[in-house]
Short mmCIF file of N, CA and C in Angstrom, two decimals:
data_model
loop_
_atom_site.label_atom_id
_atom_site.label_comp_id
_atom_site.label_asym_id
_atom_site.label_seq_id
_atom_site.Cartn_x
_atom_site.Cartn_y
_atom_site.Cartn_z
N SER A 1 91.37 124.39 78.44
CA SER A 1 92.49 124.10 77.55
C SER A 1 93.45 124.44 78.88
N ASP A 2 93.10 125.43 79.91
CA ASP A 2 94.51 125.04 80.62
C ASP A 2 94.66 123.58 81.75
N ILE A 3 93.54 123.20 81.72
CA ILE A 3 93.39 122.10 82.28
C ILE A 3 93.82 121.04 81.56
N VAL A 4 93.64 121.01 80.09
CA VAL A 4 93.98 119.65 79.51
C VAL A 4 95.38 119.87 79.61
N ASN A 5 96.03 121.25 79.41
CA ASN A 5 97.49 121.67 78.77
C ASN A 5 98.09 121.02 80.34
N LEU A 6 97.45 121.39 81.70
CA LEU A 6 97.85 120.77 82.72
C LEU A 6 98.62 119.42 83.03
N VAL A 7 97.05 118.50 82.12
CA VAL A 7 97.07 117.41 82.09
C VAL A 7 98.19 116.62 81.77
N ASN A 8 98.41 117.37 80.11
CA ASN A 8 99.49 117.18 79.08
C ASN A 8 100.84 117.44 79.66
N THR A 9 101.46 118.57 80.42
CA THR A 9 102.68 118.18 80.89
C THR A 9 103.24 116.94 81.87
N LEU A 10 101.79 116.86 82.97
CA LEU A 10 102.03 115.94 84.03
C LEU A 10 102.31 114.84 82.95
N GLU A 11 101.54 114.51 82.44
CA GLU A 11 101.57 113.43 81.73
C GLU A 11 103.28 113.56 81.01
N GLU A 12 103.78 114.22 80.69
CA GLU A 12 104.74 113.98 80.01
C GLU A 12 105.66 113.92 80.54
N LYS A 13 105.81 114.00 82.02
CA LYS A 13 106.04 113.84 83.30
C LYS A 13 106.05 112.46 83.98
N ASN A 14 105.28 112.04 83.16
CA ASN A 14 105.23 110.82 83.99
C ASN A 14 104.65 110.13 85.55
N LEU A 15 103.89 111.55 85.67
CA LEU A 15 103.57 112.05 86.57
C LEU A 15 101.94 111.58 87.26
N THR A 16 101.82 110.18 87.24
CA THR A 16 100.03 109.45 86.95
C THR A 16 99.56 110.18 88.12
N LYS A 17 100.20 109.87 89.45
CA LYS A 17 99.61 110.11 91.08
C LYS A 17 99.07 111.85 91.19
N THR A 18 100.13 112.49 90.56
CA THR A 18 99.81 113.71 90.90
C THR A 18 98.98 113.71 89.85
N ILE A 19 98.37 113.71 88.49
CA ILE A 19 97.49 114.00 87.52
C ILE A 19 96.28 113.29 88.06
N THR A 20 96.07 112.51 88.70
CA THR A 20 95.02 111.72 89.68
C THR A 20 94.53 113.00 90.72
N ASP A 21 95.52 112.86 91.24
CA ASP A 21 95.47 113.77 92.65
C ASP A 21 94.80 115.67 92.48
N THR A 22 95.24 115.86 91.41
CA THR A 22 94.95 117.77 90.55
C THR A 22 93.84 117.16 89.54
N LEU A 23 93.46 116.51 89.33
CA LEU A 23 91.94 116.37 88.64
C LEU A 23 90.65 116.36 89.56
N ILE A 24 90.91 115.04 90.42
CA ILE A 24 89.87 115.24 91.55
C ILE A 24 89.91 116.66 92.40
N LEU A 25 91.01 117.63 92.62
CA LEU A 25 90.69 118.69 93.32
C LEU A 25 90.22 120.10 92.78
N ILE A 26 90.20 119.97 91.38
CA ILE A 26 90.03 120.59 90.23
C ILE A 26 88.14 120.73 90.21
N LYS A 27 88.24 119.78 89.98
CA LYS A 27 86.50 118.99 89.35
C LYS A 27 86.10 119.61 90.79
N SER A 28 86.18 119.45 92.07
CA SER A 28 85.94 119.61 93.93
C SER A 28 85.34 121.37 93.90
N MET A 29 86.68 121.76 93.17
CA MET A 29 86.77 123.33 93.46
C MET A 29 85.36 124.17 92.22
N LEU A 30 85.84 123.16 91.02
CA LEU A 30 84.73 123.98 89.76
C LEU A 30 83.49 123.46 90.11
N ASN A 31 83.26 122.44 91.38
CA ASN A 31 82.04 122.01 91.28
C ASN A 31 81.18 122.69 92.21
N LYS A 32 82.16 123.44 93.73
CA LYS A 32 81.72 124.32 94.65
C LYS A 32 81.54 125.63 93.51
N ALA A 33 81.98 125.99 92.75
CA ALA A 33 81.98 127.22 92.20
C ALA A 33 80.29 126.92 91.61
N VAL A 34 80.25 125.58 91.15
CA VAL A 34 78.79 125.72 89.87
C VAL A 34 77.75 125.81 91.29
N GLU A 35 77.93 125.11 92.19
CA GLU A 35 76.91 125.02 93.35
C GLU A 35 77.00 126.63 93.90
N ASN A 36 77.48 127.67 94.15
CA ASN A 36 77.30 128.94 94.65
C ASN A 36 77.82 129.86 93.51
N ASP A 37 77.17 129.09 91.74
CA ASP A 37 76.81 130.00 91.07
C ASP A 37 78.37 131.20 90.58
N TYR A 38 79.49 131.03 90.99
CA TYR A 38 79.88 131.74 90.22
C TYR A 38 80.21 131.34 88.65
N ILE A 39 80.02 130.28 87.98
CA ILE A 39 80.06 129.40 87.20
C ILE A 39 79.31 128.64 86.49
N TYR A 40 78.71 128.37 85.50
CA TYR A 40 77.68 127.66 85.35
C TYR A 40 77.48 126.27 85.16
N LYS A 41 78.76 125.82 84.55
CA LYS A 41 79.38 124.13 84.24
C LYS A 41 80.35 124.43 84.45
N ASN A 42 80.49 123.23 85.32
CA ASN A 42 82.45 122.32 85.32
C ASN A 42 83.21 121.64 83.98
N VAL A 43 83.73 122.75 83.77
CA VAL A 43 84.82 122.70 82.46
C VAL A 43 85.66 121.16 82.81
N ALA A 44 85.80 121.34 84.06
CA ALA A 44 86.57 119.71 83.94
C ALA A 44 85.88 118.62 84.05
N ILE A 45 84.28 118.29 83.88
CA ILE A 45 83.93 117.24 83.72
C ILE A 45 84.45 116.65 82.30
N GLY A 46 84.97 115.07 82.17
CA GLY A 46 85.03 114.91 81.21
C GLY A 46 86.89 114.51 80.84
N ILE A 47 86.94 115.09 81.59
CA ILE A 47 88.72 115.26 81.67
C ILE A 47 89.55 114.13 82.11
N THR A 48 89.96 113.50 81.71
CA THR A 48 90.67 112.06 82.09
C THR A 48 92.22 111.48 82.20
N ALA A 49 93.18 111.52 83.36
CA ALA A 49 93.99 111.17 82.88
C ALA A 49 93.87 109.68 82.33
N LYS A 50 95.34 109.38 81.13
CA LYS A 50 95.53 108.07 80.17
C LYS A 50 96.08 107.27 81.17
N LYS A 51 95.94 106.35 80.64
CA LYS A 51 96.06 104.76 81.40
C LYS A 51 97.55 104.42 81.37
N ARG A 52 98.20 104.47 82.54
CA ARG A 52 99.46 104.29 82.51
C ARG A 52 100.07 102.84 82.18
N THR A 53 100.75 102.47 80.84
CA THR A 53 100.78 100.76 81.17
C THR A 53 101.78 100.63 81.80
N LYS A 54 101.77 99.69 82.95
CA LYS A 54 103.05 99.16 83.67
C LYS A 54 104.11 98.71 82.28
N THR A 55 104.50 98.92 83.81
CA THR A 55 106.62 98.69 83.09
C THR A 55 106.72 96.99 83.65
N GLU A 56 107.15 96.34 82.31
CA GLU A 56 107.26 95.03 82.77
C GLU A 56 108.53 94.28 83.35
N LYS A 57 108.79 94.10 84.27
CA LYS A 57 109.45 93.96 85.66
C LYS A 57 110.98 92.28 84.88
N VAL A 58 111.22 92.90 84.71
CA VAL A 58 112.90 91.81 84.21
C VAL A 58 113.93 91.83 85.68
N PRO A 59 113.88 90.13 85.48
CA PRO A 59 114.53 90.05 86.28
C PRO A 59 116.27 90.70 86.53
N LEU A 60 116.98 90.94 87.69
CA LEU A 60 118.66 91.69 87.87
C LEU A 60 119.14 90.52 86.70
N THR A 61 120.19 91.34 86.37
CA THR A 61 121.60 90.09 85.26
C THR A 61 122.77 89.76 86.51
N PRO A 62 122.72 88.96 85.43
CA PRO A 62 124.52 88.78 86.83
C PRO A 62 124.64 89.79 86.73
N GLU A 63 125.55 90.37 85.90
CA GLU A 63 126.38 92.05 85.63
C GLU A 63 125.98 92.63 87.02
N ILE A 64 124.55 92.73 86.83
CA ILE A 64 123.99 94.04 87.92
C ILE A 64 124.22 93.50 89.42
N ILE A 65 123.97 92.17 89.41
CA ILE A 65 124.40 91.17 90.58
C ILE A 65 125.72 91.81 91.07
N ASP A 66 126.33 91.18 90.59
CA ASP A 66 127.79 92.05 90.54
C ASP A 66 128.11 93.07 91.03
N LYS A 67 127.44 93.99 90.77
CA LYS A 67 127.68 95.68 90.81
C LYS A 67 127.43 95.66 92.24
N ILE A 68 125.96 95.55 92.45
CA ILE A 68 125.15 95.46 93.90
C ILE A 68 126.07 94.77 94.84
N LYS A 69 126.77 93.38 94.16
CA LYS A 69 128.01 93.23 95.24
C LYS A 69 129.22 93.69 95.87
N GLU A 70 129.58 94.46 95.09
CA GLU A 70 130.90 95.04 95.21
C GLU A 70 130.53 96.50 95.80
N LEU A 71 128.85 97.32 95.56
CA LEU A 71 128.85 98.68 96.17
C LEU A 71 128.63 97.67 97.42
N ALA A 72 128.18 96.54 97.62
CA ALA A 72 127.10 96.33 99.05
C ALA A 72 128.83 96.25 100.25
N LYS A 73 130.08 96.33 99.70
CA LYS A 73 130.88 95.81 100.95
C LYS A 73 131.16 97.80 101.51
N THR A 74 130.99 98.51 100.47
CA THR A 74 131.26 100.41 101.40
C THR A 74 129.65 100.46 101.44
N ASN A 75 128.63 100.17 100.80
CA ASN A 75 127.26 101.09 101.05
C ASN A 75 126.39 99.63 102.05
N ASP A 76 125.50 100.47 103.13
CA ASP A 76 124.48 100.10 103.61
C ASP A 76 123.48 99.84 103.00
N ASN A 77 123.27 100.81 102.11
CA ASN A 77 122.12 100.28 101.72
C ASN A 77 121.79 99.42 100.40
N ALA A 78 123.09 99.16 99.93
CA ALA A 78 123.51 98.46 98.59
C ALA A 78 123.49 96.98 99.51
N PHE A 79 123.99 97.03 100.82
CA PHE A 79 124.06 95.34 101.58
C PHE A 79 122.59 95.37 101.85
N MET A 80 121.33 96.18 102.29
CA MET A 80 120.14 95.63 102.16
C MET A 80 119.76 95.00 101.01
N VAL A 81 120.09 95.66 99.34
CA VAL A 81 119.42 94.81 98.48
C VAL A 81 119.79 93.91 98.27
N LEU A 82 121.17 93.60 98.38
CA LEU A 82 122.01 92.01 98.86
C LEU A 82 121.45 91.17 99.73
N PHE A 83 120.97 91.28 100.17
CA PHE A 83 120.56 90.84 101.54
C PHE A 83 119.39 90.23 101.03
N LEU A 84 118.16 91.15 100.12
CA LEU A 84 117.05 91.05 99.83
C LEU A 84 117.27 89.46 98.49
N ILE A 85 118.09 90.29 98.07
CA ILE A 85 118.18 89.13 96.71
C ILE A 85 118.65 87.91 97.49
N TYR A 86 119.62 87.69 98.18
CA TYR A 86 119.82 86.32 98.51
C TYR A 86 119.16 85.75 99.91
N THR A 87 118.15 86.16 100.20
CA THR A 87 117.18 85.52 101.38
C THR A 87 116.25 84.97 100.89
N GLY A 88 115.95 86.29 99.72
CA GLY A 88 114.33 86.20 99.79
C GLY A 88 113.24 86.63 100.02
N LEU A 89 113.90 87.47 101.21
CA LEU A 89 112.52 88.13 101.63
C LEU A 89 112.30 89.41 101.12
N ARG A 90 111.20 89.37 101.71
CA ARG A 90 110.04 90.51 101.14
C ARG A 90 110.52 91.78 102.03
N ARG A 91 110.52 92.99 101.09
CA ARG A 91 110.32 94.33 101.85
C ARG A 91 109.67 94.69 102.68
N GLY A 92 108.51 93.90 103.40
CA GLY A 92 107.73 94.29 104.87
C GLY A 92 108.40 93.06 105.39
N GLU A 93 109.20 91.73 105.32
CA GLU A 93 109.85 91.06 106.19
C GLU A 93 111.44 92.00 106.70
N ILE A 94 112.01 92.90 105.95
CA ILE A 94 112.76 92.75 106.54
C ILE A 94 112.70 94.36 106.94
N ILE A 95 111.57 95.05 106.80
CA ILE A 95 111.41 96.16 107.85
C ILE A 95 112.27 96.00 109.30
N PRO A 96 110.63 95.06 109.57
CA PRO A 96 110.59 94.43 110.90
C PRO A 96 111.68 93.89 111.72
N LEU A 97 112.59 93.25 110.90
CA LEU A 97 113.79 92.37 111.17
C LEU A 97 114.51 93.04 112.13
N LYS A 98 114.71 92.35 112.81
CA LYS A 98 115.14 92.44 114.66
C LYS A 98 117.10 91.58 114.40
N TYR A 99 118.02 92.43 115.07
CA TYR A 99 119.10 91.09 115.17
C TYR A 99 119.20 89.94 116.73
N LYS A 100 117.72 90.51 117.17
CA LYS A 100 117.49 88.92 117.97
C LYS A 100 116.23 88.00 116.93
N ASP A 101 116.42 88.27 115.61
CA ASP A 101 115.76 87.53 114.70
C ASP A 101 116.67 86.41 114.12
N ILE A 102 118.05 86.72 114.28
CA ILE A 102 119.07 86.20 113.37
C ILE A 102 119.93 85.52 114.03
N ASP A 103 119.81 83.86 114.39
CA ASP A 103 121.11 83.01 115.12
C ASP A 103 122.30 83.14 114.03
N ILE A 104 123.16 83.39 114.25
CA ILE A 104 124.50 83.85 113.91
C ILE A 104 125.25 82.48 113.72
N ASP A 105 124.87 81.10 114.56
CA ASP A 105 126.11 80.43 115.29
C ASP A 105 124.48 79.07 114.27
N LYS A 106 123.83 79.68 113.89
CA LYS A 106 123.23 78.16 112.90
C LYS A 106 122.97 79.01 111.56
N LYS A 107 123.18 79.61 111.45
CA LYS A 107 122.85 80.11 110.37
C LYS A 107 121.95 80.66 109.76
N LEU A 108 120.97 80.94 110.76
CA LEU A 108 119.37 81.17 110.15
C LEU A 108 118.74 82.68 110.80
N ILE A 109 118.09 82.50 109.49
CA ILE A 109 117.09 84.38 109.81
C ILE A 109 115.42 83.83 110.47
N ASN A 110 114.87 84.00 111.85
CA ASN A 110 113.93 83.53 112.10
C ASN A 110 112.96 84.85 111.55
N VAL A 111 111.93 84.52 110.04
CA VAL A 111 111.14 85.72 109.83
C VAL A 111 109.75 85.03 110.52
N ASN A 112 109.10 86.11 111.38
CA ASN A 112 108.02 85.81 111.90
C ASN A 112 107.05 87.36 112.01
N LYS A 113 107.58 88.03 111.28
CA LYS A 113 106.53 89.19 111.46
C LYS A 113 107.09 89.73 109.83
N ALA A 114 105.79 90.73 109.63
CA ALA A 114 106.07 91.16 108.51
C ALA A 114 105.33 92.53 108.75
N VAL A 115 105.63 94.23 107.84
CA VAL A 115 104.58 94.69 108.03
C VAL A 115 103.52 95.26 106.93
N TYR A 116 102.57 96.28 107.40
CA TYR A 116 102.01 96.56 106.65
C TYR A 116 101.78 98.23 106.21
N ILE A 117 102.40 98.59 105.54
CA ILE A 117 102.20 100.24 105.23
C ILE A 117 100.67 101.13 104.48
N ALA A 118 100.73 102.14 105.87
CA ALA A 118 99.04 102.71 105.79
C ALA A 118 99.65 104.14 106.23
N THR A 119 99.77 104.92 104.71
CA THR A 119 99.97 106.31 105.08
C THR A 119 101.21 106.25 105.69
N ASN A 120 102.10 105.89 104.76
CA ASN A 120 103.75 105.75 105.08
C ASN A 120 104.35 105.17 106.62
N GLN A 121 103.14 104.84 107.49
CA GLN A 121 103.93 103.78 108.86
C GLN A 121 103.42 102.54 108.32
N PRO A 122 104.45 101.85 108.64
CA PRO A 122 104.67 100.57 109.32
C PRO A 122 103.33 100.34 110.31
N GLU A 123 103.21 99.28 110.02
CA GLU A 123 102.10 98.26 110.96
C GLU A 123 102.69 96.56 110.97
N ILE A 124 103.06 96.71 112.11
CA ILE A 124 103.79 95.08 112.31
C ILE A 124 102.48 94.35 112.28
N LYS A 125 102.54 93.05 111.01
CA LYS A 125 101.50 92.14 111.39
C LYS A 125 102.24 90.64 111.07
N ASP A 126 101.03 89.68 110.82
CA ASP A 126 102.15 88.29 110.30
C ASP A 126 102.63 88.33 109.30
N THR A 127 103.37 87.34 108.94
CA THR A 127 103.94 87.33 107.63
C THR A 127 102.40 86.63 106.54
N LYS A 128 102.87 86.67 105.43
CA LYS A 128 102.08 86.45 104.04
C LYS A 128 101.58 85.28 104.66
N ASN A 129 102.03 84.09 104.99
CA ASN A 129 101.07 83.26 105.41
C ASN A 129 100.70 82.60 106.91
N HIS A 130 100.70 83.64 107.20
CA HIS A 130 100.73 83.90 108.77
C HIS A 130 101.34 82.67 109.69
N GLU A 131 102.57 81.87 108.53
CA GLU A 131 103.43 81.42 109.50
C GLU A 131 105.00 82.00 109.36
N ASN A 132 105.80 81.08 110.92
CA ASN A 132 107.13 81.38 111.02
C ASN A 132 107.88 81.05 109.76
N ARG A 133 108.65 81.09 109.56
CA ARG A 133 110.11 80.23 108.47
C ARG A 133 111.56 80.74 108.91
N LYS A 134 112.47 79.93 108.74
CA LYS A 134 113.58 79.55 108.90
C LYS A 134 114.05 80.10 107.66
N VAL A 135 115.02 81.13 107.35
CA VAL A 135 115.91 81.92 106.26
C VAL A 135 117.27 80.98 106.47
N PRO A 136 118.23 80.31 105.56
CA PRO A 136 119.38 80.15 105.82
C PRO A 136 120.13 81.81 105.00
N ILE A 137 121.29 81.52 106.13
CA ILE A 137 122.09 82.94 105.76
C ILE A 137 123.20 82.24 105.13
N PHE A 138 123.37 83.09 103.65
CA PHE A 138 124.26 82.62 103.18
C PHE A 138 125.55 83.08 103.38
N ASP A 139 126.80 82.55 102.96
CA ASP A 139 128.42 82.74 102.80
C ASP A 139 128.48 84.27 102.49
N ILE A 140 127.77 84.85 101.20
CA ILE A 140 127.97 86.33 101.45
C ILE A 140 127.24 86.95 102.02
N LEU A 141 126.83 86.80 102.93
CA LEU A 141 125.69 87.53 103.91
C LEU A 141 126.71 87.33 105.12
N TYR A 142 126.93 86.31 105.30
CA TYR A 142 127.26 85.97 106.83
C TYR A 142 128.69 86.94 107.81
N ASP A 143 129.49 87.55 107.01
CA ASP A 143 130.60 87.95 107.56
C ASP A 143 129.59 89.50 107.90
N LYS A 144 129.77 89.91 107.35
CA LYS A 144 128.70 91.05 107.43
C LYS A 144 127.71 91.14 108.07
N LEU A 145 126.64 90.50 108.07
CA LEU A 145 125.94 90.37 109.46
C LEU A 145 126.52 90.18 110.73
N THR A 146 127.54 89.24 110.88
CA THR A 146 128.10 89.09 111.72
C THR A 146 128.75 89.92 112.37
N GLU A 147 129.43 91.11 111.72
CA GLU A 147 129.70 92.36 112.56
C GLU A 147 128.42 93.00 112.61
N MET A 148 127.92 93.24 111.58
CA MET A 148 126.74 94.09 112.18
C MET A 148 126.14 93.60 113.66
N LYS A 149 125.94 92.48 113.23
CA LYS A 149 125.04 92.42 114.86
C LYS A 149 125.78 92.35 116.20
N GLN A 150 126.97 92.06 116.22
CA GLN A 150 128.40 92.52 117.22
C GLN A 150 128.14 93.75 117.63
N ASN A 151 127.70 94.79 117.14
CA ASN A 151 127.38 96.16 116.92
C ASN A 151 126.51 96.83 117.22
N HIS A 152 125.31 95.84 117.62
CA HIS A 152 124.08 96.25 117.72
C HIS A 152 123.60 95.39 118.98
N LYS A 153 122.49 95.87 119.60
CA LYS A 153 121.81 95.12 120.71
C LYS A 153 120.62 94.57 119.94
N ASN A 154 119.97 93.55 120.40
CA ASN A 154 119.09 92.43 120.03
C ASN A 154 118.40 93.06 119.61
N ASP A 155 117.57 94.25 120.01
CA ASP A 155 116.30 94.86 119.91
C ASP A 155 116.55 95.82 118.24
N ASP A 156 117.53 96.29 117.94
CA ASP A 156 117.73 97.05 117.41
C ASP A 156 117.67 96.21 115.89
N TYR A 157 116.74 96.79 115.05
CA TYR A 157 116.68 96.57 113.52
C TYR A 157 118.13 96.33 112.69
N VAL A 158 117.69 95.50 112.24
CA VAL A 158 118.70 95.24 111.14
C VAL A 158 118.95 96.15 110.06
N PHE A 159 118.01 97.00 109.28
CA PHE A 159 118.37 97.39 108.50
C PHE A 159 116.94 98.88 108.75
N PRO A 160 117.27 100.30 109.81
CA PRO A 160 117.07 101.09 110.23
C PRO A 160 116.65 101.87 109.22
N SER A 161 115.61 102.98 110.12
CA SER A 161 116.00 104.61 109.15
C SER A 161 117.24 104.63 109.88
N LYS A 162 116.94 106.34 109.14
CA LYS A 162 118.20 107.45 109.40
C LYS A 162 117.86 107.80 111.55
N HIS A 163 117.48 106.92 111.52
CA HIS A 163 117.30 107.75 113.37
C HIS A 163 116.73 106.61 113.86
N ASN A 164 117.64 105.37 113.44
CA ASN A 164 117.71 104.03 113.97
C ASN A 164 116.15 103.77 114.34
N LYS A 165 114.71 103.87 113.87
CA LYS A 165 113.75 103.52 114.28
C LYS A 165 113.19 102.70 112.99
N ILE A 166 112.15 102.42 112.79
CA ILE A 166 111.24 101.31 112.30
C ILE A 166 111.48 102.17 110.99
N MET A 167 111.65 101.31 109.74
CA MET A 167 111.85 102.20 108.49
C MET A 167 110.17 102.28 108.15
N SER A 168 110.14 103.79 107.54
CA SER A 168 108.86 103.92 106.71
C SER A 168 108.61 103.64 105.25
N GLN A 169 108.10 103.73 104.52
CA GLN A 169 108.22 103.83 103.25
C GLN A 169 108.74 104.48 102.26
N THR A 170 108.95 105.31 103.01
CA THR A 170 109.55 106.35 101.97
C THR A 170 111.06 105.99 103.07
N SER A 171 111.37 105.70 103.65
CA SER A 171 112.22 105.43 104.28
C SER A 171 113.51 104.88 103.21
N ILE A 172 112.67 103.45 102.95
CA ILE A 172 112.73 102.05 102.28
C ILE A 172 113.18 102.67 100.69
N ARG A 173 112.03 102.92 100.11
CA ARG A 173 112.05 103.66 98.68
C ARG A 173 113.65 104.81 98.31
N ARG A 174 113.45 105.54 99.66
CA ARG A 174 114.99 106.04 99.51
C ARG A 174 116.31 105.42 99.58
N LYS A 175 116.47 104.44 99.80
CA LYS A 175 117.44 103.27 100.36
C LYS A 175 117.22 102.84 98.66
N LEU A 176 116.18 102.53 98.43
CA LEU A 176 116.56 101.73 97.39
C LEU A 176 116.53 102.52 95.78
N ASP A 177 116.11 103.99 96.08
CA ASP A 177 116.92 104.95 94.96
C ASP A 177 118.13 105.45 95.04
N ASN A 178 118.75 105.45 96.29
CA ASN A 178 120.37 105.66 96.70
C ASN A 178 121.08 104.52 95.88
N VAL A 179 120.74 103.06 96.03
CA VAL A 179 121.13 102.32 94.97
C VAL A 179 121.27 102.27 93.59
N LEU A 180 119.82 102.62 93.32
CA LEU A 180 120.33 102.79 91.83
C LEU A 180 120.60 103.87 91.10
N HIS A 181 120.20 105.19 91.75
CA HIS A 181 121.30 106.26 91.36
C HIS A 181 122.84 105.45 91.73
N LEU A 182 123.35 105.17 92.66
CA LEU A 182 125.08 104.71 92.58
C LEU A 182 124.83 103.77 91.61
N LEU A 183 124.19 102.38 90.96
CA LEU A 183 124.39 102.02 90.09
C LEU A 183 124.03 102.53 88.79
N ASN A 184 123.69 103.58 88.43
CA ASN A 184 123.95 104.28 87.02
C ASN A 184 121.82 104.06 86.86
#
């Protein structure tokens, strides 16, 4: 009953991954206790987490995009979100993006790499279809990108972690969470 109560408490908090990890640990511990004759039966066998239904993705509304535009004037994280919206790049493509990949004069971004994130650390790989592509820089991004490029070396990441390194999964999640928080 204690294990079921724990699972129910975690389900109320919508902590699906935590439930799964916790049940694996508890079952493993109890299996070891059975092996060592401390208990005669693993009482956690048969306890499972409920399948979580995925929430439906909905497109951003024009009102939310307007809020992001306004916020992007003063917040670099919001500018990153605006950049994603107006370039169509994937998160895995903006993480390794460097200033040398941006041709300000021709208003083009050369997308030539992406990242695969395993255990929170990014590993650089080819793009999804293994081809380089040129993405136009729209006017809404141009002035801010020009200013950013003038203040950095070509080898610098356009959207770095707080230590000016390539972003990890945690870094990008924090930046996106920050924008969501500011947007309410």
